[in-house]
Structures are given as C-alpha cells and as structure tokens.
C-alpha cells in the first residue's frame, strides 16, 4: 500500500500549489480524486494508487523521498538484484513500493535478520552509513557454547579482524540456553561481516544474528518480512546525527 496523506498535502507535495492554496483549489471544486470532484477538506488519498487531477489534468508526485524500515528475514540479499538470482530485500517491498527505486541503507548479510533501512534518498544513505557519523548499530548475536568475561572484555576494547583493530564496542550477555549464549553488542563501524568476525576473533561461532537498533531507531515488534514508514521524528534524527 502507498502512503496515505490528506488531499491538500498531496497537492502541496506535487508542487502544484502551497498547502493553503491547495485548500482553496479544493474549495473551488477544481480538484478531483479518481474522477470524482472533491470539495470537502480532509479527504485522504493514497500516493501512487489514487488519481488526483487539477482542472481535469493529473497531478503527480515526483522525486518524493521514501524512508522505511524492513525486518529482513534470513535468506534475502541486501541488494536490488542478485547475481545468483536469490531473493532480495527489494522483493519484499515490491508489491507496495515497486514503482520507487528503493535501495538498502547499508547491508545485512544473507544469514542476518532484523532492522534494515531502505530509501531512495542517496544523501540519507550517506549520512547513515558513513563511519564518520558514528551511528551505533545494535545486534543480538547467538553463539554456540558460552563466552568468558575475558572474551566480552576483548569485544569491548577492540579485537583484530582482517588486520584492523575494531573500535571499542558495548557488549553484554543477555541469556544462555540449550548450549547457546545470547549477547547484545553495539558497534558504530560497518566492516564486512564485522560482528561475526569479532566473535570469531574471540573463538566463538555465531549461529544467529539479528540487528535490533540503529541509533535510537528500534525494530520493535515489526513482524519478520514486513516493513513500515519511518516517522518524521526518526527521519529527522537520522538525518541530523
Ligand atoms: N555484522 C555482521 O557480521 N553481519 C551483518 O549482517 C551485520 C553486521
């Protein structure tokens, strides 16, 4: 489903008139929705689905920026197209946002699940993914067996992966069950397979990995494989980090 907005907002977003002038256009009976003249204020329309016209001529929203979060399942690649024809995260939003060229903001591995931001705004992607902006990313890693206090301390102070020392991280044990341990870890870098490699560096094997938070933006209870629009608060926060 496309984004639902008030008719006057749609008209303003299209650039056809300011929001106040749009109200006047509606009042004057110059706007129609799906061929039907609308004269009351506050009618809601769906971007991309409803046909809005001014004096009988369609008005469209161009260059609109979209910002969403997806709860990526395991088994999807974080690219628009995969050379091995595996399912992609874009497939999961195609039904609703198929006309918009959306791309993932950074990556989650094929076997990693959880919070993935997607947008068609390149500046936003730059701000969220560039290491100089230091946005924390929080993961829950499930590892085989246990982990020592020394291991956790090493994750916190930095370990060597691919000849590079990772920046200090936050790490804490959340739970242990059936021969596995769940650890919450927060990093602000985004090297390839960084979390998995950090655990490898302390002798642990990650059996499941989920991203739950980027900065203060949380995955919450969004179901696996589903997406939602970011709130304006979340967008502003991420843009201004
Ligand atoms: N670290 C990983 O190892 N994998 C991811 O997908 C993200 C961070």
PDB file of C-alpha atoms and ligand atoms in Angstrom:
ATOM      1  CA  UNK A   1       0.000   0.000   0.000  1.00  0.00           C
ATOM      2  CA  UNK A   2       1.204   3.525  -0.773  1.00  0.00           C
ATOM      3  CA  UNK A   3       1.482   6.261   1.808  1.00  0.00           C
ATOM      4  CA  UNK A   4      -1.866   7.786   2.843  1.00  0.00           C
ATOM      5  CA  UNK A   5      -1.934  11.590   3.079  1.00  0.00           C
ATOM      6  CA  UNK A   6      -4.522  14.350   3.155  1.00  0.00           C
ATOM      7  CA  UNK A   7      -5.506  15.654  -0.253  1.00  0.00           C
ATOM      8  CA  UNK A   8      -4.147  19.157   0.378  1.00  0.00           C
ATOM      9  CA  UNK A   9      -0.819  17.641   1.437  1.00  0.00           C
ATOM     10  CA  UNK A  10      -0.736  15.550  -1.747  1.00  0.00           C
ATOM     11  CA  UNK A  11      -1.301  18.675  -3.852  1.00  0.00           C
ATOM     12  CA  UNK A  12       1.445  20.529  -1.979  1.00  0.00           C
ATOM     13  CA  UNK A  13       3.837  17.573  -2.337  1.00  0.00           C
ATOM     14  CA  UNK A  14       3.223  17.528  -6.083  1.00  0.00           C
ATOM     15  CA  UNK A  15       4.356  21.152  -6.280  1.00  0.00           C
ATOM     16  CA  UNK A  16       1.065  22.224  -7.878  1.00  0.00           C
ATOM     17  CA  UNK A  17       0.246  24.660  -5.046  1.00  0.00           C
ATOM     18  CA  UNK A  18       1.109  25.520  -1.448  1.00  0.00           C
ATOM     19  CA  UNK A  19      -0.922  23.702   1.187  1.00  0.00           C
ATOM     20  CA  UNK A  20      -3.100  26.748   1.820  1.00  0.00           C
ATOM     21  CA  UNK A  21      -3.612  27.378  -1.905  1.00  0.00           C
ATOM     22  CA  UNK A  22      -4.452  23.686  -2.247  1.00  0.00           C
ATOM     23  CA  UNK A  23      -7.288  24.092   0.250  1.00  0.00           C
ATOM     24  CA  UNK A  24      -8.644  26.913  -1.901  1.00  0.00           C
ATOM     25  CA  UNK A  25      -8.393  24.738  -5.040  1.00  0.00           C
ATOM     26  CA  UNK A  26     -10.421  22.062  -3.250  1.00  0.00           C
ATOM     27  CA  UNK A  27     -12.964  24.621  -2.024  1.00  0.00           C
ATOM     28  CA  UNK A  28     -13.317  25.963  -5.562  1.00  0.00           C
ATOM     29  CA  UNK A  29     -14.128  22.482  -6.877  1.00  0.00           C
ATOM     30  CA  UNK A  30     -11.081  22.272  -9.112  1.00  0.00           C
ATOM     31  CA  UNK A  31      -9.725  19.010  -7.694  1.00  0.00           C
ATOM     32  CA  UNK A  32     -10.942  15.502  -8.398  1.00  0.00           C
ATOM     33  CA  UNK A  33      -9.955  12.132  -6.941  1.00  0.00           C
ATOM     34  CA  UNK A  34     -10.426   9.144  -9.237  1.00  0.00           C
ATOM     35  CA  UNK A  35     -12.672  11.262 -11.424  1.00  0.00           C
ATOM     36  CA  UNK A  36     -14.896  12.472  -8.593  1.00  0.00           C
ATOM     37  CA  UNK A  37     -14.930  16.168  -7.679  1.00  0.00           C
ATOM     38  CA  UNK A  38     -13.977  16.719  -4.018  1.00  0.00           C
ATOM     39  CA  UNK A  39     -14.999  19.912  -2.249  1.00  0.00           C
ATOM     40  CA  UNK A  40     -14.634  18.997   1.397  1.00  0.00           C
ATOM     41  CA  UNK A  41     -11.300  19.314   3.195  1.00  0.00           C
ATOM     42  CA  UNK A  42      -9.515  16.439   4.916  1.00  0.00           C
ATOM     43  CA  UNK A  43     -10.161  13.673   2.377  1.00  0.00           C
ATOM     44  CA  UNK A  44      -7.318  11.152   2.413  1.00  0.00           C
ATOM     45  CA  UNK A  45      -5.651   9.717  -0.652  1.00  0.00           C
ATOM     46  CA  UNK A  46      -3.106   7.009  -1.323  1.00  0.00           C
ATOM     47  CA  UNK A  47       0.035   8.123  -3.129  1.00  0.00           C
ATOM     48  CA  UNK A  48       0.607   6.074  -6.263  1.00  0.00           C
ATOM     49  CA  UNK A  49      -2.860   4.471  -6.158  1.00  0.00           C
ATOM     50  CA  UNK A  50      -5.401   7.317  -6.346  1.00  0.00           C
ATOM     51  CA  UNK A  51      -5.598   9.537  -9.409  1.00  0.00           C
ATOM     52  CA  UNK A  52      -5.653  13.202  -8.431  1.00  0.00           C
ATOM     53  CA  UNK A  53      -6.452  15.879 -11.013  1.00  0.00           C
ATOM     54  CA  UNK A  54      -6.497  19.676 -11.100  1.00  0.00           C
ATOM     55  CA  UNK A  55      -8.903  21.101 -13.661  1.00  0.00           C
ATOM     56  CA  UNK A  56      -9.078  17.597 -15.136  1.00  0.00           C
ATOM     57  CA  UNK A  57      -5.306  17.242 -15.573  1.00  0.00           C
ATOM     58  CA  UNK A  58      -3.496  14.610 -13.492  1.00  0.00           C
ATOM     59  CA  UNK A  59      -1.006  15.858 -10.897  1.00  0.00           C
ATOM     60  CA  UNK A  60       1.730  13.503  -9.824  1.00  0.00           C
ATOM     61  CA  UNK A  61       4.267  13.471  -7.050  1.00  0.00           C
ATOM     62  CA  UNK A  62       7.759  13.323  -8.479  1.00  0.00           C
ATOM     63  CA  UNK A  63      11.032  12.898  -6.628  1.00  0.00           C
ATOM     64  CA  UNK A  64       9.319  12.080  -3.387  1.00  0.00           C
ATOM     65  CA  UNK A  65      11.700  10.621  -0.856  1.00  0.00           C
ATOM     66  CA  UNK A  66      10.689   7.476   0.960  1.00  0.00           C
ATOM     67  CA  UNK A  67      12.212   6.172   4.170  1.00  0.00           C
ATOM     68  CA  UNK A  68      11.221   2.791   5.509  1.00  0.00           C
ATOM     69  CA  UNK A  69      12.436   0.070   7.846  1.00  0.00           C
ATOM     70  CA  UNK A  70      12.213  -3.590   6.957  1.00  0.00           C
ATOM     71  CA  UNK A  71      12.514  -6.572   9.278  1.00  0.00           C
ATOM     72  CA  UNK A  72      14.734  -8.563   6.954  1.00  0.00           C
ATOM     73  CA  UNK A  73      14.436 -12.334   7.230  1.00  0.00           C
ATOM     74  CA  UNK A  74      17.363 -14.734   6.777  1.00  0.00           C
ATOM     75  CA  UNK A  75      17.667 -15.806   3.128  1.00  0.00           C
ATOM     76  CA  UNK A  76      17.417 -12.412   1.426  1.00  0.00           C
ATOM     77  CA  UNK A  77      20.285 -10.383  -0.025  1.00  0.00           C
ATOM     78  CA  UNK A  78      20.550  -6.657   0.742  1.00  0.00           C
ATOM     79  CA  UNK A  79      20.855  -5.561  -2.867  1.00  0.00           C
ATOM     80  CA  UNK A  80      18.352  -4.662  -5.551  1.00  0.00           C
ATOM     81  CA  UNK A  81      19.472  -7.525  -7.807  1.00  0.00           C
ATOM     82  CA  UNK A  82      21.456 -10.667  -7.023  1.00  0.00           C
ATOM     83  CA  UNK A  83      23.860 -12.266  -9.475  1.00  0.00           C
ATOM     84  CA  UNK A  84      22.760 -15.714  -8.203  1.00  0.00           C
ATOM     85  CA  UNK A  85      19.046 -14.856  -8.521  1.00  0.00           C
ATOM     86  CA  UNK A  86      18.495 -15.192  -4.772  1.00  0.00           C
ATOM     87  CA  UNK A  87      15.536 -13.311  -3.252  1.00  0.00           C
ATOM     88  CA  UNK A  88      16.340  -9.674  -2.457  1.00  0.00           C
ATOM     89  CA  UNK A  89      15.067  -7.224   0.155  1.00  0.00           C
ATOM     90  CA  UNK A  90      13.565  -5.209  -2.714  1.00  0.00           C
ATOM     91  CA  UNK A  91      11.329  -8.222  -3.493  1.00  0.00           C
ATOM     92  CA  UNK A  92       9.797  -7.804  -0.024  1.00  0.00           C
ATOM     93  CA  UNK A  93       8.593  -4.257  -0.726  1.00  0.00           C
ATOM     94  CA  UNK A  94       7.899  -4.593  -4.443  1.00  0.00           C
ATOM     95  CA  UNK A  95       4.170  -5.026  -4.085  1.00  0.00           C
ATOM     96  CA  UNK A  96       3.828  -1.667  -2.302  1.00  0.00           C
ATOM     97  CA  UNK A  97       6.758   0.419  -3.488  1.00  0.00           C
ATOM     98  CA  UNK A  98       7.513  -1.278  -6.780  1.00  0.00           C
ATOM     99  CA  UNK A  99       7.484   1.976  -8.744  1.00  0.00           C
ATOM    100  CA  UNK A 100      10.044   3.667  -6.498  1.00  0.00           C
ATOM    101  CA  UNK A 101      13.741   2.831  -6.895  1.00  0.00           C
ATOM    102  CA  UNK A 102      14.370   1.930  -3.285  1.00  0.00           C
ATOM    103  CA  UNK A 103      17.724   0.668  -2.111  1.00  0.00           C
ATOM    104  CA  UNK A 104      19.026  -0.647   1.205  1.00  0.00           C
ATOM    105  CA  UNK A 105      20.888   1.702   3.548  1.00  0.00           C
ATOM    106  CA  UNK A 106      23.989  -0.399   4.189  1.00  0.00           C
ATOM    107  CA  UNK A 107      23.772  -4.146   4.300  1.00  0.00           C
ATOM    108  CA  UNK A 108      22.801  -7.097   6.377  1.00  0.00           C
ATOM    109  CA  UNK A 109      24.319 -10.456   5.442  1.00  0.00           C
ATOM    110  CA  UNK A 110      22.214 -13.088   3.720  1.00  0.00           C
ATOM    111  CA  UNK A 111      22.082 -15.039   7.008  1.00  0.00           C
ATOM    112  CA  UNK A 112      21.418 -11.998   9.222  1.00  0.00           C
ATOM    113  CA  UNK A 113      17.937 -10.793  10.051  1.00  0.00           C
ATOM    114  CA  UNK A 114      16.457  -7.655  11.513  1.00  0.00           C
ATOM    115  CA  UNK A 115      16.386  -3.910  11.073  1.00  0.00           C
ATOM    116  CA  UNK A 116      17.287  -2.715   7.581  1.00  0.00           C
ATOM    117  CA  UNK A 117      16.559   0.844   6.479  1.00  0.00           C
ATOM    118  CA  UNK A 118      15.644   1.448   2.848  1.00  0.00           C
ATOM    119  CA  UNK A 119      15.262   4.693   0.924  1.00  0.00           C
ATOM    120  CA  UNK A 120      15.533   6.389  -2.458  1.00  0.00           C
ATOM    121  CA  UNK A 121      17.464   9.290  -0.848  1.00  0.00           C
ATOM    122  CA  UNK A 122      21.194   8.977  -1.515  1.00  0.00           C
ATOM    123  CA  UNK A 123      22.176  11.747   0.951  1.00  0.00           C
ATOM    124  CA  UNK A 124      20.337   9.971   3.723  1.00  0.00           C
ATOM    125  CA  UNK A 125      22.165   6.728   2.910  1.00  0.00           C
ATOM    126  CA  UNK A 126      25.480   8.554   3.035  1.00  0.00           C
ATOM    127  CA  UNK A 127      24.737  10.072   6.450  1.00  0.00           C
ATOM    128  CA  UNK A 128      23.585   6.825   7.988  1.00  0.00           C
ATOM    129  CA  UNK A 129      26.305   4.572   6.576  1.00  0.00           C
ATOM    130  CA  UNK A 130      29.419   6.765   6.595  1.00  0.00           C
ATOM    131  CA  UNK A 131      31.593   5.799   9.587  1.00  0.00           C
ATOM    132  CA  UNK A 132      32.422   9.454  10.324  1.00  0.00           C
ATOM    133  CA  UNK A 133      28.851   9.985  11.552  1.00  0.00           C
ATOM    134  CA  UNK A 134      29.303   7.226  14.163  1.00  0.00           C
ATOM    135  CA  UNK A 135      25.806   5.842  14.300  1.00  0.00           C
ATOM    136  CA  UNK A 136      25.565   2.961  16.767  1.00  0.00           C
ATOM    137  CA  UNK A 137      24.131  -0.293  15.493  1.00  0.00           C
ATOM    138  CA  UNK A 138      22.932  -2.860  17.985  1.00  0.00           C
ATOM    139  CA  UNK A 139      22.759  -6.595  17.331  1.00  0.00           C
ATOM    140  CA  UNK A 140      21.751  -9.687  19.211  1.00  0.00           C
ATOM    141  CA  UNK A 141      24.197 -12.452  18.458  1.00  0.00           C
ATOM    142  CA  UNK A 142      23.513 -16.042  19.436  1.00  0.00           C
ATOM    143  CA  UNK A 143      26.699 -18.031  19.777  1.00  0.00           C
ATOM    144  CA  UNK A 144      27.442 -21.708  20.251  1.00  0.00           C
ATOM    145  CA  UNK A 145      28.525 -22.518  23.799  1.00  0.00           C
ATOM    146  CA  UNK A 146      29.495 -19.933  26.338  1.00  0.00           C
ATOM    147  CA  UNK A 147      31.680 -16.880  26.440  1.00  0.00           C
ATOM    148  CA  UNK A 148      34.102 -15.824  29.142  1.00  0.00           C
ATOM    149  CA  UNK A 149      34.210 -12.455  30.844  1.00  0.00           C
ATOM    150  CA  UNK A 150      37.617 -12.067  29.186  1.00  0.00           C
ATOM    151  CA  UNK A 151      36.008 -12.614  25.776  1.00  0.00           C
ATOM    152  CA  UNK A 152      33.366  -9.953  26.432  1.00  0.00           C
ATOM    153  CA  UNK A 153      36.075  -7.551  27.601  1.00  0.00           C
ATOM    154  CA  UNK A 154      38.031  -8.144  24.390  1.00  0.00           C
ATOM    155  CA  UNK A 155      34.935  -7.300  22.301  1.00  0.00           C
ATOM    156  CA  UNK A 156      34.578  -4.136  24.358  1.00  0.00           C
ATOM    157  CA  UNK A 157      38.155  -2.972  23.995  1.00  0.00           C
ATOM    158  CA  UNK A 158      38.581  -3.977  20.333  1.00  0.00           C
ATOM    159  CA  UNK A 159      39.754  -7.080  18.504  1.00  0.00           C
ATOM    160  CA  UNK A 160      41.817  -7.558  15.359  1.00  0.00           C
ATOM    161  CA  UNK A 161      39.817  -8.557  12.282  1.00  0.00           C
ATOM    162  CA  UNK A 162      41.388  -8.586   8.803  1.00  0.00           C
ATOM    163  CA  UNK A 163      44.439  -6.791  10.251  1.00  0.00           C
ATOM    164  CA  UNK A 164      42.305  -3.956  11.642  1.00  0.00           C
ATOM    165  CA  UNK A 165      41.521  -3.188  15.290  1.00  0.00           C
ATOM    166  CA  UNK A 166      37.832  -2.613  15.901  1.00  0.00           C
ATOM    167  CA  UNK A 167      36.742   0.439  17.879  1.00  0.00           C
ATOM    168  CA  UNK A 168      35.534  -0.022  21.429  1.00  0.00           C
ATOM    169  CA  UNK A 169      32.110  -1.700  21.488  1.00  0.00           C
ATOM    170  CA  UNK A 170      29.435  -2.302  24.075  1.00  0.00           C
ATOM    171  CA  UNK A 171      28.744  -5.956  24.823  1.00  0.00           C
ATOM    172  CA  UNK A 172      26.684  -7.772  27.435  1.00  0.00           C
ATOM    173  CA  UNK A 173      25.384 -11.288  27.955  1.00  0.00           C
ATOM    174  CA  UNK A 174      21.583 -11.395  27.811  1.00  0.00           C
ATOM    175  CA  UNK A 175      20.795 -15.062  28.240  1.00  0.00           C
ATOM    176  CA  UNK A 176      22.128 -18.615  27.969  1.00  0.00           C
ATOM    177  CA  UNK A 177      20.068 -21.649  26.884  1.00  0.00           C
ATOM    178  CA  UNK A 178      20.487 -25.077  25.270  1.00  0.00           C
ATOM    179  CA  UNK A 179      24.232 -24.727  24.917  1.00  0.00           C
ATOM    180  CA  UNK A 180      23.959 -21.257  23.360  1.00  0.00           C
ATOM    181  CA  UNK A 181      24.533 -17.725  24.631  1.00  0.00           C
ATOM    182  CA  UNK A 182      22.814 -14.529  23.525  1.00  0.00           C
ATOM    183  CA  UNK A 183      24.907 -11.386  23.544  1.00  0.00           C
ATOM    184  CA  UNK A 184      23.852  -7.828  22.846  1.00  0.00           C
ATOM    185  CA  UNK A 185      26.593  -5.951  21.027  1.00  0.00           C
ATOM    186  CA  UNK A 186      26.716  -2.345  19.810  1.00  0.00           C
ATOM    187  CA  UNK A 187      29.231  -1.129  17.245  1.00  0.00           C
ATOM    188  CA  UNK A 188      29.409   2.001  15.112  1.00  0.00           C
ATOM    189  CA  UNK A 189      31.590   0.749  12.305  1.00  0.00           C
ATOM    190  CA  UNK A 190      30.237  -1.297   9.434  1.00  0.00           C
ATOM    191  CA  UNK A 191      33.003  -3.515   8.123  1.00  0.00           C
ATOM    192  CA  UNK A 192      32.008  -6.540   6.102  1.00  0.00           C
ATOM    193  CA  UNK A 193      30.632  -9.254   8.433  1.00  0.00           C
ATOM    194  CA  UNK A 194      32.064  -7.308  11.331  1.00  0.00           C
ATOM    195  CA  UNK A 195      30.048  -8.795  14.183  1.00  0.00           C
ATOM    196  CA  UNK A 196      30.609 -12.370  13.025  1.00  0.00           C
ATOM    197  CA  UNK A 197      34.329 -11.712  12.623  1.00  0.00           C
ATOM    198  CA  UNK A 198      34.577 -10.066  16.042  1.00  0.00           C
ATOM    199  CA  UNK A 199      33.135 -13.201  17.624  1.00  0.00           C
ATOM    200  CA  UNK A 200      35.440 -15.385  15.532  1.00  0.00           C
ATOM    201  CA  UNK A 201      38.341 -13.335  16.876  1.00  0.00           C
ATOM    202  CA  UNK A 202      37.448 -14.378  20.430  1.00  0.00           C
ATOM    203  CA  UNK A 203      36.918 -18.024  19.395  1.00  0.00           C
ATOM    204  CA  UNK A 204      33.096 -18.020  19.204  1.00  0.00           C
ATOM    205  CA  UNK A 205      30.799 -19.140  16.390  1.00  0.00           C
ATOM    206  CA  UNK A 206      27.713 -17.049  15.686  1.00  0.00           C
ATOM    207  CA  UNK A 207      24.675 -19.236  14.952  1.00  0.00           C
ATOM    208  CA  UNK A 208      22.164 -16.402  14.572  1.00  0.00           C
ATOM    209  CA  UNK A 209      22.451 -12.659  14.219  1.00  0.00           C
ATOM    210  CA  UNK A 210      19.739 -10.027  14.398  1.00  0.00           C
ATOM    211  CA  UNK A 211      20.032  -6.224  14.186  1.00  0.00           C
ATOM    212  CA  UNK A 212      17.605  -4.576  16.568  1.00  0.00           C
ATOM    213  CA  UNK A 213      18.566  -0.899  16.593  1.00  0.00           C
ATOM    214  CA  UNK A 214      20.253   1.863  14.548  1.00  0.00           C
ATOM    215  CA  UNK A 215      20.987   4.906  16.703  1.00  0.00           C
ATOM    216  CA  UNK A 216      17.781   5.340  18.678  1.00  0.00           C
ATOM    217  CA  UNK A 217      15.620   3.809  15.931  1.00  0.00           C
ATOM    218  CA  UNK A 218      14.342   0.434  17.111  1.00  0.00           C
ATOM    219  CA  UNK A 219      12.971  -2.557  15.234  1.00  0.00           C
ATOM    220  CA  UNK A 220      10.385  -3.031  17.986  1.00  0.00           C
ATOM    221  CA  UNK A 221       7.701  -5.600  17.215  1.00  0.00           C
ATOM    222  CA  UNK A 222       7.637  -5.202  13.430  1.00  0.00           C
ATOM    223  CA  UNK A 223       6.957  -8.752  12.148  1.00  0.00           C
ATOM    224  CA  UNK A 224       9.624 -10.581  10.145  1.00  0.00           C
ATOM    225  CA  UNK A 225       9.425  -9.800   6.422  1.00  0.00           C
ATOM    226  CA  UNK A 226       7.251  -6.702   6.986  1.00  0.00           C
ATOM    227  CA  UNK A 227       8.104  -3.025   6.608  1.00  0.00           C
ATOM    228  CA  UNK A 228       6.816   0.344   7.832  1.00  0.00           C
ATOM    229  CA  UNK A 229       7.439   4.003   7.042  1.00  0.00           C
ATOM    230  CA  UNK A 230       9.865   5.765   9.371  1.00  0.00           C
ATOM    231  CA  UNK A 231       8.214   8.505  11.397  1.00  0.00           C
ATOM    232  CA  UNK A 232       9.234  12.108  10.659  1.00  0.00           C
ATOM    233  CA  UNK A 233      10.911  12.100  14.072  1.00  0.00           C
ATOM    234  CA  UNK A 234      13.045   9.075  13.110  1.00  0.00           C
ATOM    235  CA  UNK A 235      13.925  10.574   9.713  1.00  0.00           C
ATOM    236  CA  UNK A 236      14.984  13.901  11.247  1.00  0.00           C
ATOM    237  CA  UNK A 237      17.002  12.174  13.931  1.00  0.00           C
ATOM    238  CA  UNK A 238      18.917  10.045  11.398  1.00  0.00           C
ATOM    239  CA  UNK A 239      19.464  12.974   9.028  1.00  0.00           C
ATOM    240  CA  UNK A 240      20.870  15.163  11.773  1.00  0.00           C
ATOM    241  CA  UNK A 241      23.083  12.642  13.542  1.00  0.00           C
TER     242      UNK A 241
HETATM  243  N1  LIG B   1      27.836  -7.805  11.162  1.00  0.00           N
HETATM  244  C1  LIG B   1      27.742  -8.992  10.561  1.00  0.00           C
HETATM  245  O1  LIG B   1      28.576  -9.861  10.786  1.00  0.00           O
HETATM  246  N2  LIG B   1      26.738  -9.215   9.706  1.00  0.00           N
HETATM  247  C2  LIG B   1      25.788  -8.300   9.426  1.00  0.00           C
HETATM  248  O2  LIG B   1      24.886  -8.572   8.645  1.00  0.00           O
HETATM  249  C3  LIG B   1      25.876  -7.063  10.069  1.00  0.00           C
HETATM  250  C4  LIG B   1      26.908  -6.830  10.924  1.00  0.00           C
END
